[in-house]
PDB file of C-alpha atoms in Angstrom:
ATOM      1  CA  MET A   1      -0.037   0.076   0.023  1.00 87.00           C
ATOM      2  CA  CYS A   2       1.321   3.413  -0.657  1.00 89.00           C
ATOM      3  CA  LEU A   3       0.292   6.682   0.993  1.00 86.00           C
ATOM      4  CA  GLU A   4       0.965  10.224   0.226  1.00 88.00           C
ATOM      5  CA  ASN A   5      -0.623  13.404   1.353  1.00 87.00           C
ATOM      6  CA  PHE A   6      -3.041  11.412   3.694  1.00 82.00           C
ATOM      7  CA  GLY A   7      -3.360  12.222   7.270  1.00 81.00           C
ATOM      8  CA  PRO A   8       0.231  12.692   8.685  1.00 83.00           C
ATOM      9  CA  PHE A   9       1.826  10.946   5.701  1.00 84.00           C
ATOM     10  CA  ALA A  10       3.018  14.010   3.601  1.00 86.00           C
ATOM     11  CA  ASP A  11       5.653  12.174   1.810  1.00 91.00           C
ATOM     12  CA  ARG A  12       5.030   8.864  -0.085  1.00 92.00           C
ATOM     13  CA  GLN A  13       5.324   5.891   2.124  1.00 87.00           C
ATOM     14  CA  GLU A  14       4.960   2.352   1.113  1.00 91.00           C
ATOM     15  CA  ILE A  15       3.936  -0.485   3.144  1.00 87.00           C
ATOM     16  CA  ASP A  16       4.388  -4.192   2.002  1.00 90.00           C
ATOM     17  CA  PHE A  17       2.011  -6.319   4.052  1.00 84.00           C
ATOM     18  CA  GLN A  18       3.047  -9.425   2.172  1.00 87.00           C
ATOM     19  CA  SER A  19       6.533  -9.136   3.928  1.00 88.00           C
ATOM     20  CA  LEU A  20       4.835  -9.275   7.123  1.00 85.00           C
ATOM     21  CA  ASP A  21       3.856 -12.356   9.076  1.00 83.00           C
ATOM     22  CA  ASP A  22       0.063 -13.306   9.083  1.00 85.00           C
ATOM     23  CA  ILE A  23      -0.595 -11.664  12.241  1.00 89.00           C
ATOM     24  CA  PHE A  24       1.130  -8.324  12.926  1.00 85.00           C
ATOM     25  CA  LEU A  25       0.381  -5.384  15.229  1.00 89.00           C
ATOM     26  CA  ILE A  26       0.075  -1.577  14.209  1.00 89.00           C
ATOM     27  CA  SER A  27       1.226   0.271  16.984  1.00 92.00           C
ATOM     28  CA  GLY A  28       2.683   3.660  17.748  1.00 92.00           C
ATOM     29  CA  PRO A  29       2.256   6.976  19.934  1.00 94.00           C
ATOM     30  CA  THR A  30      -0.523   9.206  19.522  1.00 93.00           C
ATOM     31  CA  GLY A  31      -0.685  11.086  16.490  1.00 87.00           C
ATOM     32  CA  SER A  32       1.654   8.812  14.616  1.00 87.00           C
ATOM     33  CA  GLY A  33      -0.952   7.773  11.764  1.00 86.00           C
ATOM     34  CA  LYS A  34      -2.457   4.571  13.071  1.00 89.00           C
ATOM     35  CA  THR A  35      -6.149   5.723  12.418  1.00 89.00           C
ATOM     36  CA  SER A  36      -5.143   7.381   9.301  1.00 87.00           C
ATOM     37  CA  LEU A  37      -3.566   3.945   8.172  1.00 88.00           C
ATOM     38  CA  PHE A  38      -6.958   2.312   8.569  1.00 88.00           C
ATOM     39  CA  ASP A  39      -8.780   5.012   6.957  1.00 89.00           C
ATOM     40  CA  ALA A  40      -6.588   4.827   3.910  1.00 88.00           C
ATOM     41  CA  MET A  41      -7.323   0.996   3.722  1.00 87.00           C
ATOM     42  CA  LEU A  42     -11.069   1.796   3.964  1.00 90.00           C
ATOM     43  CA  TYR A  43     -10.754   4.391   1.305  1.00 88.00           C
ATOM     44  CA  ALA A  44      -9.058   2.221  -0.943  1.00 87.00           C
ATOM     45  CA  LEU A  45     -11.568  -0.751  -0.433  1.00 90.00           C
ATOM     46  CA  TYR A  46     -14.739   1.210  -0.030  1.00 91.00           C
ATOM     47  CA  GLY A  47     -14.267   4.901  -1.365  1.00 90.00           C
ATOM     48  CA  LYS A  48     -14.818   6.621   1.583  1.00 84.00           C
ATOM     49  CA  PRO A  49     -12.642   6.894   5.009  1.00 73.00           C
ATOM     50  CA  GLY A  50     -13.493   5.183   8.250  1.00 73.00           C
ATOM     51  CA  GLY A  51     -15.763   7.180  10.570  1.00 69.00           C
ATOM     52  CA  THR A  52     -18.323   7.949   7.687  1.00 59.00           C
ATOM     53  CA  ARG A  53     -21.902   6.501   6.823  1.00 57.00           C
TER      54      ARG A  53
END
């Protein structure tokens, strides 16, 4: 997944989920972009970010 100008991800960020194990943890301090990461996934899959109806 590639993120750019989405939440706190101003620069292009690439995440290779295939290189991770079957189960992994997304963690970090407040404001580091955890929720933005999930919002980006939902936007890519469904066309709208999380928290919207």
